[in-house]
Coordinates of C-alpha atoms and ligand atoms in Angstrom, one line a residue:
M1029 CA -41.6 17.9 46.8
H1030 CA -38.7 18.0 49.3
S1031 CA -36.8 21.3 49.5
L1032 CA -33.1 21.1 49.1
H1033 CA -30.2 22.5 51.1
T1034 CA -29.1 24.5 48.1
D1035 CA -32.5 26.1 47.4
S1036 CA -31.7 29.6 48.5
R1037 CA -31.5 33.1 47.1
G1038 CA -28.7 34.4 49.2
P1039 CA -25.2 33.0 49.1
L1040 CA -25.1 29.3 50.2
P1041 CA -23.3 28.3 53.4
L1042 CA -20.6 25.7 53.2
F1043 CA -19.9 23.0 55.8
I1044 CA -17.0 24.2 57.8
A1045 CA -15.9 22.9 61.3
G1046 CA -19.2 21.2 62.0
E1047 CA -21.3 24.3 61.1
R1048 CA -23.1 25.6 58.1
R1049 CA -21.6 29.0 57.4
L1050 CA -20.5 31.2 54.6
G1051 CA -16.9 30.8 53.5
R1052 CA -14.5 33.7 53.8
G1053 CA -13.2 33.5 50.3
D1054 CA -14.4 35.0 47.0
D1055 CA -18.0 35.0 45.7
A1056 CA -18.8 32.3 43.2
E1057 CA -21.8 31.2 41.1
S1058 CA -23.2 28.0 39.8
L1059 CA -24.4 28.7 36.2
Y1060 CA -26.9 26.6 34.2
P1061 CA -25.0 25.5 31.1
A1062 CA -28.2 25.5 29.0
T1063 CA -28.9 29.2 29.5
G1064 CA -26.0 30.8 31.5
E1065 CA -28.5 31.7 34.3
V1066 CA -27.3 31.8 37.9
V1067 CA -28.5 28.7 39.7
A1068 CA -26.9 29.5 43.1
R1069 CA -24.4 31.9 44.7
L1070 CA -21.8 30.9 47.1
R1071 CA -19.1 32.4 49.3
T1072 CA -16.2 30.1 48.7
A1073 CA -13.8 28.9 51.4
S1074 CA -10.7 30.8 52.3
V1075 CA -7.3 29.1 53.1
D1076 CA -8.1 29.9 56.8
D1077 CA -11.4 28.1 56.4
V1078 CA -9.5 25.1 55.1
D1079 CA -7.3 25.0 58.1
E1080 CA -10.1 25.4 60.5
A1081 CA -12.3 22.8 58.8
I1082 CA -9.5 20.3 58.8
R1083 CA -8.5 20.8 62.4
A1084 CA -12.2 20.5 63.4
A1085 CA -12.5 17.3 61.2
D1086 CA -9.4 15.9 63.0
H1087 CA -11.0 16.8 66.3
A1088 CA -14.3 15.2 65.3
F1089 CA -12.5 12.1 64.1
R1090 CA -10.6 11.7 67.4
T1091 CA -13.4 12.6 69.8
S1092 CA -16.8 11.7 68.2
T1093 CA -17.9 8.2 68.4
W1094 CA -18.0 7.7 64.6
A1095 CA -14.7 5.9 64.2
R1096 CA -15.3 3.8 67.3
R1097 CA -18.8 2.7 66.4
K1098 CA -19.3 -0.9 65.4
P1099 CA -19.4 -1.4 61.7
H1100 CA -23.1 -2.3 61.7
E1101 CA -23.8 0.9 63.5
R1102 CA -22.0 3.0 60.9
A1103 CA -23.7 1.0 58.3
A1104 CA -27.1 1.8 59.7
V1105 CA -26.4 5.5 59.1
L1106 CA -25.1 4.9 55.6
Y1107 CA -28.3 3.0 54.8
R1108 CA -30.2 6.0 56.1
I1109 CA -28.3 8.3 53.7
A1110 CA -29.2 6.0 50.8
Q1111 CA -32.8 6.2 51.8
L1112 CA -32.7 10.0 52.1
I1113 CA -31.2 10.3 48.7
R1114 CA -34.0 8.1 47.3
E1115 CA -36.6 10.2 49.1
R1116 CA -35.3 13.3 47.4
A1117 CA -34.3 11.7 44.1
E1118 CA -36.3 14.0 41.9
P1119 CA -35.3 17.4 43.4
L1120 CA -31.7 16.2 43.6
A1121 CA -31.7 15.1 39.9
Q1122 CA -33.2 18.5 38.9
R1123 CA -30.6 20.3 41.0
Q1124 CA -27.8 18.3 39.4
R1125 CA -29.2 19.1 35.9
E1126 CA -29.1 22.8 36.7
D1127 CA -25.6 22.6 38.2
N1128 CA -24.0 20.8 35.3
G1129 CA -26.4 20.8 32.4
K1130 CA -26.7 17.1 31.9
P1131 CA -30.0 15.8 30.5
I1132 CA -32.5 14.9 33.2
S1133 CA -32.6 11.2 32.2
E1134 CA -28.9 11.1 33.0
T1135 CA -29.0 13.0 36.3
R1136 CA -31.8 10.7 37.5
A1137 CA -29.5 7.8 36.9
L1138 CA -26.6 9.5 38.7
V1139 CA -28.8 10.1 41.8
A1140 CA -29.9 6.5 41.8
S1141 CA -26.3 5.4 41.5
A1142 CA -25.3 7.6 44.5
A1143 CA -28.0 6.0 46.6
G1144 CA -26.8 2.6 45.5
T1145 CA -23.2 3.5 46.4
F1146 CA -24.2 4.3 50.0
Q1147 CA -26.2 1.1 50.2
F1148 CA -23.4 -0.9 48.8
F1149 CA -20.8 0.5 51.2
A1150 CA -23.1 0.1 54.1
S1151 CA -23.4 -3.6 53.4
A1152 CA -19.6 -3.8 52.7
C1153 CA -19.0 -2.0 56.0
E1154 CA -21.0 -4.4 58.1
T1155 CA -19.7 -7.5 56.4
M1156 CA -16.0 -6.6 56.2
E1157 CA -13.8 -9.3 57.7
E1158 CA -10.3 -9.1 59.1
A1159 CA -7.7 -11.9 58.6
L1160 CA -6.2 -14.3 61.0
T1161 CA -2.8 -15.1 59.3
P1162 CA -1.0 -18.4 59.6
S1163 CA 1.0 -18.6 62.8
R1164 CA 4.8 -19.2 62.4
G1165 CA 5.7 -19.2 66.1
D1166 CA 4.5 -19.1 69.6
Y1167 CA 2.0 -16.4 68.8
F1168 CA -1.0 -15.9 66.6
T1169 CA -1.2 -13.2 64.1
M1170 CA -3.9 -11.1 62.7
S1171 CA -4.3 -8.2 60.3
V1172 CA -6.8 -5.4 61.0
H1173 CA -7.6 -2.1 59.4
E1174 CA -7.9 1.3 61.1
P1175 CA -9.4 4.5 59.7
M1176 CA -6.8 6.9 58.5
G1177 CA -8.3 10.1 60.0
V1178 CA -9.1 13.1 57.9
V1179 CA -9.2 12.3 54.2
A1180 CA -10.0 14.5 51.2
A1181 CA -12.1 14.0 48.2
I1182 CA -11.4 16.3 45.2
T1183 CA -13.9 15.9 42.4
P1184 CA -14.5 17.2 38.9
W1185 CA -17.7 18.7 37.4
N1186 CA -18.8 16.0 35.0
S1187 CA -20.8 13.7 37.4
P1188 CA -20.6 15.3 40.8
I1189 CA -23.2 13.4 42.9
A1190 CA -21.9 10.1 41.7
S1191 CA -18.2 10.8 42.0
E1192 CA -18.7 12.5 45.4
A1193 CA -20.7 9.6 46.7
Q1194 CA -18.1 7.2 45.4
K1195 CA -15.5 8.7 47.8
L1196 CA -17.7 9.8 50.7
A1197 CA -19.5 6.5 51.3
P1198 CA -16.4 4.3 51.6
A1199 CA -14.5 6.9 53.6
L1200 CA -17.3 7.3 56.1
A1201 CA -17.8 3.5 56.2
A1202 CA -14.1 3.3 57.1
G1203 CA -14.6 5.7 60.0
C1204 CA -12.8 8.6 58.5
A1205 CA -13.7 12.3 58.5
V1206 CA -14.1 13.6 55.0
V1207 CA -13.3 17.0 53.4
I1208 CA -14.9 17.4 50.0
K1209 CA -13.6 19.9 47.5
P1210 CA -16.1 20.0 44.7
A1211 CA -15.3 21.5 41.3
E1212 CA -15.7 25.2 41.0
A1213 CA -18.4 24.8 38.3
T1214 CA -20.5 22.3 40.3
P1215 CA -20.5 22.9 44.0
L1216 CA -24.1 22.0 44.8
M1217 CA -24.3 18.2 45.1
A1218 CA -21.5 18.1 47.7
L1219 CA -23.5 20.5 49.8
E1220 CA -26.6 18.3 49.4
L1221 CA -24.7 15.2 50.4
A1222 CA -23.3 16.8 53.4
A1223 CA -26.7 18.0 54.5
L1224 CA -28.1 14.5 54.1
C1225 CA -25.2 13.0 56.1
E1226 CA -26.0 15.4 58.9
Q1227 CA -29.7 14.5 58.8
A1228 CA -28.9 10.8 58.9
G1229 CA -26.8 11.2 62.0
V1230 CA -23.2 11.5 60.9
P1231 CA -21.6 13.6 63.8
P1232 CA -20.8 17.3 63.1
G1233 CA -17.4 18.0 61.6
M1234 CA -17.1 14.5 60.0
V1235 CA -18.1 15.9 56.6
S1236 CA -16.9 19.3 55.4
V1237 CA -17.5 20.9 52.1
L1238 CA -14.9 23.4 51.0
A1239 CA -15.9 24.9 47.7
G1240 CA -13.4 27.2 46.0
R1241 CA -10.7 27.4 43.4
G1242 CA -8.7 24.2 43.0
S1243 CA -5.4 25.9 42.7
V1244 CA -5.9 27.6 46.0
I1245 CA -8.4 25.5 48.1
G1246 CA -7.6 22.1 46.6
D1247 CA -3.9 22.9 47.0
A1248 CA -4.3 23.9 50.6
I1249 CA -6.2 20.8 51.4
T1250 CA -3.7 18.5 49.7
R1251 CA -0.8 20.2 51.6
H1252 CA -2.5 20.2 55.0
P1253 CA -0.5 18.0 57.4
L1254 CA -3.6 16.5 59.0
V1255 CA -5.0 15.3 55.7
R1256 CA -3.9 11.6 55.5
R1257 CA -5.1 10.7 52.0
V1258 CA -6.4 12.4 48.9
S1259 CA -8.8 10.7 46.6
F1260 CA -8.8 12.6 43.4
T1261 CA -10.9 12.5 40.3
G1262 CA -10.0 14.9 37.5
G1263 CA -7.5 15.7 34.8
T1264 CA -4.1 14.0 34.6
A1265 CA -2.1 17.2 34.9
T1266 CA -3.8 18.1 38.2
G1267 CA -3.5 14.5 39.4
K1268 CA 0.3 14.6 38.8
H1269 CA 0.6 17.9 40.7
I1270 CA -1.3 16.5 43.7
A1271 CA 0.8 13.3 43.6
R1272 CA 4.0 15.3 43.8
I1273 CA 2.8 17.1 46.9
A1274 CA 1.6 13.8 48.3
A1275 CA 5.1 12.3 47.7
D1276 CA 6.6 14.9 50.1
K1277 CA 4.1 14.0 52.8
M1278 CA 4.4 10.3 52.1
M1279 CA 0.6 10.4 51.7
P1280 CA -1.2 7.8 49.8
V1281 CA -3.4 9.0 46.9
S1282 CA -5.9 7.5 44.5
M1283 CA -6.1 9.0 41.1
E1284 CA -9.0 8.7 38.7
L1285 CA -7.7 10.6 35.7
G1286 CA -8.3 11.2 32.0
G1287 CA -8.8 8.7 29.2
K1288 CA -8.6 8.2 25.4
S1289 CA -10.4 4.9 25.3
A1290 CA -10.3 2.7 22.2
T1291 CA -13.5 1.1 20.9
M1292 CA -12.8 -1.8 18.5
V1293 CA -15.3 -3.2 16.0
L1294 CA -14.1 -6.5 14.5
D1295 CA -15.2 -7.8 11.2
D1296 CA -17.6 -10.3 12.7
A1297 CA -19.4 -7.8 15.0
D1298 CA -23.2 -7.4 15.2
L1299 CA -23.3 -3.9 13.7
D1300 CA -26.7 -2.9 15.3
H1301 CA -25.2 -3.5 18.7
A1302 CA -21.9 -2.0 17.9
I1303 CA -23.4 1.2 16.4
N1304 CA -25.6 1.9 19.4
G1305 CA -22.7 1.0 21.8
V1306 CA -20.2 3.3 20.0
L1307 CA -22.7 6.2 19.9
Y1308 CA -23.5 5.8 23.6
G1309 CA -19.8 5.4 24.4
I1310 CA -18.8 8.7 22.9
F1311 CA -21.8 11.0 22.7
S1312 CA -23.7 10.3 26.0
S1313 CA -22.8 13.0 28.6
S1314 CA -21.9 15.0 25.5
G1315 CA -18.6 13.2 25.6
E1316 CA -17.7 14.8 29.0
S1317 CA -16.8 11.4 30.4
C1318 CA -13.5 10.0 31.4
I1319 CA -14.4 6.7 29.8
A1320 CA -15.7 8.2 26.5
G1321 CA -14.8 5.8 23.7
S1322 CA -13.1 8.6 21.7
R1323 CA -10.9 6.5 19.4
L1324 CA -12.8 4.1 17.1
F1325 CA -11.1 1.3 15.2
V1326 CA -13.2 -0.5 12.7
A1327 CA -12.1 -3.5 10.6
R1328 CA -11.3 -2.2 7.2
S1329 CA -13.6 -4.7 5.5
R1330 CA -16.6 -3.3 7.3
Y1331 CA -15.4 0.3 7.7
A1332 CA -17.4 2.0 4.9
E1333 CA -20.7 0.3 5.8
F1334 CA -20.2 0.9 9.6
M1335 CA -19.3 4.6 9.2
D1336 CA -22.3 5.3 6.9
R1337 CA -24.7 3.9 9.4
L1338 CA -22.9 5.3 12.5
A1339 CA -22.8 8.8 11.0
A1340 CA -26.4 8.8 10.0
K1341 CA -27.5 7.8 13.5
A1342 CA -25.1 10.2 15.2
A1343 CA -26.4 13.1 13.1
A1344 CA -29.9 12.3 14.3
L1345 CA -29.0 12.4 18.1
R1346 CA -31.3 14.8 20.0
V1347 CA -29.2 17.7 21.2
G1348 CA -31.1 20.1 23.3
D1349 CA -32.9 21.1 26.5
P1350 CA -31.7 19.1 29.5
C1351 CA -35.2 19.2 30.9
D1352 CA -36.6 17.2 28.0
E1353 CA -36.7 13.6 28.9
R1354 CA -35.9 12.7 25.3
T1355 CA -32.7 14.8 25.1
Q1356 CA -29.7 12.7 24.5
M1357 CA -27.0 15.4 24.6
G1358 CA -27.2 18.6 26.7
P1359 CA -24.9 21.6 26.7
L1360 CA -21.2 21.5 27.6
I1361 CA -20.2 22.7 31.0
T1362 CA -18.8 26.1 30.2
P1363 CA -18.2 28.4 27.2
R1364 CA -14.5 28.0 27.9
H1365 CA -14.7 24.2 27.7
R1366 CA -16.6 24.4 24.4
E1367 CA -13.8 26.7 23.0
S1368 CA -11.2 24.1 24.0
I1369 CA -13.2 21.5 22.1
E1370 CA -13.4 23.8 19.1
R1371 CA -9.6 24.2 19.2
H1372 CA -9.1 20.5 19.2
V1373 CA -11.4 20.1 16.2
A1374 CA -9.5 22.8 14.4
V1375 CA -6.2 21.1 15.1
G1376 CA -7.7 17.8 13.8
L1377 CA -8.7 19.4 10.6
A1378 CA -5.4 21.3 10.2
E1379 CA -3.6 18.0 10.5
G1380 CA -5.5 16.6 7.6
G1381 CA -8.7 15.2 9.2
T1382 CA -12.0 15.4 7.5
L1383 CA -15.3 16.1 9.1
R1384 CA -17.9 13.4 8.7
I1385 CA -20.5 15.1 10.8
G1386 CA -20.7 18.0 13.3
G1387 CA -17.7 20.2 13.9
R1388 CA -19.8 23.2 14.9
R1389 CA -22.4 24.6 17.3
P1390 CA -26.0 23.8 16.5
E1391 CA -28.1 26.7 15.2
G1392 CA -31.5 28.0 16.4
A1393 CA -33.1 29.9 19.2
L1394 CA -32.9 26.9 21.6
Y1395 CA -29.1 26.9 21.4
E1396 CA -28.4 30.6 21.6
R1397 CA -27.6 30.9 25.3
G1398 CA -26.3 27.4 26.0
N1399 CA -22.8 25.8 25.5
Y1400 CA -24.0 23.4 22.9
Y1401 CA -21.9 21.5 20.4
L1402 CA -22.9 19.0 17.8
P1403 CA -21.8 15.3 17.8
T1404 CA -18.7 15.3 15.7
I1405 CA -16.9 12.5 13.8
I1406 CA -13.5 13.1 12.2
E1407 CA -11.9 10.7 9.8
G1408 CA -8.7 10.6 7.7
L1409 CA -6.3 10.7 10.7
D1410 CA -4.3 8.0 12.2
N1411 CA -3.5 7.2 15.8
R1412 CA -0.6 9.6 15.9
A1413 CA -2.6 12.7 15.2
T1414 CA -2.9 15.2 18.1
I1415 CA -6.7 14.6 18.5
S1416 CA -6.1 10.8 18.6
R1417 CA -3.6 11.3 21.5
E1418 CA -5.1 14.2 23.6
E1419 CA -8.2 13.9 25.7
I1420 CA -10.8 16.2 24.3
F1421 CA -13.5 15.6 26.9
G1422 CA -16.3 16.4 24.4
P1423 CA -18.5 14.9 21.7
V1424 CA -15.7 14.3 19.2
L1425 CA -15.0 10.8 17.8
V1426 CA -11.8 10.0 15.8
A1427 CA -12.6 7.1 13.5
M1428 CA -9.9 4.9 11.9
P1429 CA -9.9 1.6 10.0
F1430 CA -7.5 -1.2 11.1
D1431 CA -6.0 -3.9 9.0
D1432 CA -5.1 -6.8 11.2
W1433 CA -5.0 -8.1 14.8
D1434 CA -1.4 -6.9 15.6
D1435 CA -2.1 -3.5 14.0
L1436 CA -5.2 -3.2 16.2
V1437 CA -3.6 -4.2 19.4
A1438 CA -0.6 -2.0 18.8
Q1439 CA -2.7 1.1 18.0
A1440 CA -5.2 0.6 20.8
N1441 CA -2.4 0.4 23.3
D1442 CA -0.4 3.2 21.8
S1443 CA -1.7 5.9 24.2
V1444 CA -0.5 7.5 27.4
Y1445 CA -4.0 6.8 28.7
A1446 CA -5.3 3.3 29.6
L1447 CA -8.7 3.8 31.3
A1448 CA -11.2 1.8 29.3
A1449 CA -11.7 -0.1 26.1
G1450 CA -14.7 -1.6 24.1
I1451 CA -14.7 -4.7 22.0
W1452 CA -17.4 -5.6 19.5
T1453 CA -17.2 -9.1 18.1
G1454 CA -19.3 -12.2 17.6
D1455 CA -16.5 -14.5 18.6
Y1456 CA -15.9 -15.0 22.3
R1457 CA -12.4 -16.4 21.6
K1458 CA -11.3 -13.2 19.9
A1459 CA -13.0 -11.1 22.6
W1460 CA -11.1 -13.0 25.3
A1461 CA -7.7 -12.7 23.5
L1462 CA -8.3 -9.0 22.7
G1463 CA -9.7 -8.3 26.2
R1464 CA -6.5 -9.6 27.7
A1465 CA -4.2 -7.9 25.2
V1466 CA -5.6 -4.4 25.5
Q1467 CA -4.2 -2.4 28.3
A1468 CA -7.0 -0.7 30.2
G1469 CA -8.6 -0.6 33.7
T1470 CA -12.0 -1.7 32.3
V1471 CA -12.8 -3.6 29.1
W1472 CA -16.4 -3.8 27.9
I1473 CA -17.2 -6.7 25.6
N1474 CA -20.3 -6.2 23.4
T1475 CA -21.4 -3.4 25.6
Y1476 CA -20.0 -0.1 26.8
K1477 CA -20.1 2.4 29.7
Q1478 CA -21.9 0.1 32.0
F1479 CA -21.1 0.4 35.7
S1480 CA -21.4 -1.6 38.8
I1481 CA -20.4 -0.3 42.2
A1482 CA -19.5 -3.8 43.1
T1483 CA -16.7 -3.9 40.4
P1484 CA -13.4 -2.1 40.9
F1485 CA -12.7 0.9 38.6
G1486 CA -9.6 2.7 37.8
G1487 CA -6.9 3.4 35.2
W1488 CA -3.4 2.4 34.2
R1489 CA -0.6 4.8 33.3
D1490 CA -1.7 8.4 32.9
S1491 CA -5.3 7.3 33.6
G1492 CA -4.7 6.8 37.2
L1493 CA -3.5 5.0 40.3
G1494 CA -5.5 2.8 42.6
R1495 CA -9.1 1.5 42.3
E1496 CA -12.4 2.8 43.5
K1497 CA -15.6 0.8 44.1
G1498 CA -15.8 -2.8 45.0
R1499 CA -15.9 -4.2 48.5
L1500 CA -12.3 -3.4 49.1
G1501 CA -12.9 0.3 48.3
I1502 CA -13.3 0.9 52.1
Q1503 CA -9.8 -0.3 52.8
Q1504 CA -8.4 2.6 50.7
Y1505 CA -9.3 4.8 53.6
M1506 CA -7.8 2.6 56.2
E1507 CA -4.3 1.7 57.3
Q1508 CA -3.5 -2.0 57.8
K1509 CA -2.1 -3.1 61.2
S1510 CA -0.7 -6.4 62.1
L1511 CA -1.1 -7.8 65.6
Y1512 CA 1.0 -10.5 67.2
W1513 CA -0.5 -12.2 70.3
G1514 CA 2.2 -14.1 72.3
L1515 CA 1.2 -17.6 73.4
N1516 CA 4.5 -18.7 74.9
P1517 CA 4.0 -19.6 78.6
H1518 CA 7.7 -18.8 79.2
P1519 CA 9.6 -15.5 79.0
L1520 CA 11.5 -14.9 75.7
A1521 CA 14.7 -17.0 76.0
W1522 CA 17.0 -14.5 74.3
A1523 CA 17.3 -12.2 77.4
D1524 CA 18.2 -15.1 79.8
Ligands
LIG1073 P1 -9.4 19.2 36.9 O1 -9.3 20.5 36.3 O2 -8.3 18.4 37.1 O3 -10.2 19.4 38.2 C1 -10.6 18.4 39.1 C2 -10.7 18.9 40.5 O4 -9.4 19.3 40.9 C3 -11.6 20.2 40.6 O5 -12.3 20.2 41.9 C4 -10.5 21.3 40.6 O6 -11.0 22.5 41.2 C5 -9.4 20.6 41.4 N1 -8.1 21.2 41.3 C6 -7.6 22.0 40.3 N2 -6.3 22.3 40.5 C7 -6.0 21.8 41.7 C8 -4.8 21.8 42.5 N3 -3.7 22.5 42.1 N4 -4.9 21.1 43.7 C9 -5.9 20.5 44.1 N5 -7.1 20.4 43.4 C10 -7.1 21.1 42.2 O7 -10.4 18.3 36.0 P2 -11.9 18.8 35.4 O8 -11.6 19.6 34.2 O9 -12.7 19.3 36.5 O10 -12.4 17.3 35.0 C11 -12.2 16.7 33.8 C12 -11.1 15.7 33.9 O11 -11.5 14.7 34.9 C13 -10.9 14.9 32.6 O12 -9.6 14.7 32.4 C14 -11.6 13.6 33.0 O13 -11.1 12.5 32.2 C15 -11.3 13.4 34.4 N6 -12.2 12.4 35.0 C16 -11.8 11.2 35.4 C17 -12.6 10.3 35.9 C18 -12.1 8.9 36.3 O14 -12.8 8.2 37.0 N7 -11.0 8.4 35.8 C19 -14.0 10.6 36.1 C20 -14.4 11.9 35.8 C21 -13.5 12.8 35.2 P3 -11.6 23.6 40.2 O15 -12.8 23.1 39.6 O16 -11.8 24.7 41.2 O17 -10.5 23.9 39.2

C-alpha cells in the first residue's frame, strides 16, 4: 500500500511558497465524523503565510516554465497526476473517508472522479483551439487565451477531493498558479493533491495549500491583490460575501453554491425507477450534497402509493459504519452540523409538518460517538414552509403532492435556489416540456445525481454564477486577448 502525504503523527505541513512547512496560524485537527477521533493535526496558515504563499505563487507563475510550456507538455503532467491518483486510489479513498466520514463506496467513487478530472482536462488542454475571426479590413484577427496568473480555489467539506480536482486541474491546464483553501473540517485531500502535483512535475510554488479558518484565511486570499480569480464552492452567504470583495477588485469569480432542488414524479412515472432515484437523490451522501433532491413533488393521484413505498424503502437504508462497503449513509460532518439539521426539523414540525420517518438520531452502540442522523421524510407542509425554502444540507426530504402542470412548474421554480431538478415520467414529450420549463442549472430526466466531467455544471440565481467542468472549464482561468495583424502594404492613410 502506498503511504500518503498526510500519514503523520505530528502536525502536518502545508504547501507554502514552494515548500512543505508548518503554518504559523492556530493548531487544528481533522476529526473522524464516525467516532470523533483525531485523524490528523495541522498547524494552519497565518495571514502572513497567505501573503508569502501568494507572492511566491506569482513569482512561480512569472518565472517557472509552467505557463509557457506547450499545452501538450502541461497535459503530460496532468495525465501523470491522474495516473498517480489511480495508483493511490485505495489509500486516498480511505483517507477521504476518515477526513469527512463518507461511506467508503462513495469515497472510492470520488477518488476515481478526481483522476478522471485530471485526465479530462489534460486532453482538453492539448486539444484546445483558438479562433481566427472573420477579417473586416486590411488585417486578420484572432482571439487567444492567456493564463490569469494566481487563482484561488476555496472548497467545502462535502466532497473535497472531487471539488478540489475540479478547480485545480483546469487551472493548472490553463497555466495558472493555484492557491487552495480547503474547508477547515477537511484539509487532507488538498494536501494529498498538492503532493501528487509536486511528484508529477508541477514546478514548486505553482500549487499552495493554505488550510485555516475561512473568515480569516479565505478572506485574506480573496482580498489579496495578486489573486486574479476565485473559484468558490460553498454556501450562498459566503459566496455573496466573496463576490462583494471581488466586485471591488473587479475580479471574476465562479460560484458553486447551495440548492433546494425539486424532484418531480408525474402520474405516468415508472415508480420503481422513481423511488430509487428519489432515495439516491436525497439520502446518498447523507443529504450533504448541493444537488440533493430535497423538495419532492408527486402527482396527487399517485401520492399515497408512492409515499408508502418510498418511506418503507427509506426506513430500510443502511445507516452506519463508513468502512462497511454496504453502508449507504454515514455520519454527518460535525456535531454542530447535525444540530443545525435538528433545528430545521423542529421548525418543520412546529410549522405543522408531520414526520413520516426519521426525525431523530439512530440508537445503539455503533452510533454513540458519531454524528449520525436517520433518513427523514416530512409531509403536510407546502412549498412556502421554512424547510421547503432553506437548504438543510442533510438527510431531510419535504414531500408534497401537486395537482396540475402549472401548479407543479410554479412551485418547482418558486425558490431562490436553482441548481438542479429531477423529472420522473414515462412520456418524453412531458419530460421535454418540463425540462425546459424548470429553472435549474442541471435537469435529470428519469435519473438523478449522475455526473460527467464533460458536461458543464453550475447554478442559476442563489445557486451560483458561472460553470465548472466541460472543455471550456479551462477558459475560466484564462483571459481572452484579441490580436490584429496588419496586412496593408501601405502606411495608415489617416496620418498623411
Ligand atoms: P461554507 O461555510 O460557505 O464554506 C465553504 C468554504 O468557504 C470553506 O473552505 C470555508 O472555510 C470558506 N469560507 C468561509 N468563510 C469565508 C470567507 N469569509 N471568505 C472566504 N472563504 C470563506 O460552506 P460549507 O458549509 O463548507 O459547505 C456547504 C455548502 O456548500 C452548502 O450550501 C452546499 O450546497 C454548498 N456546495 C455547493 C456545491 C455546488 O457545486 N454548487 C457543491 C458542494 C457544496 P471554513 O471551512 O474554514 O469555514
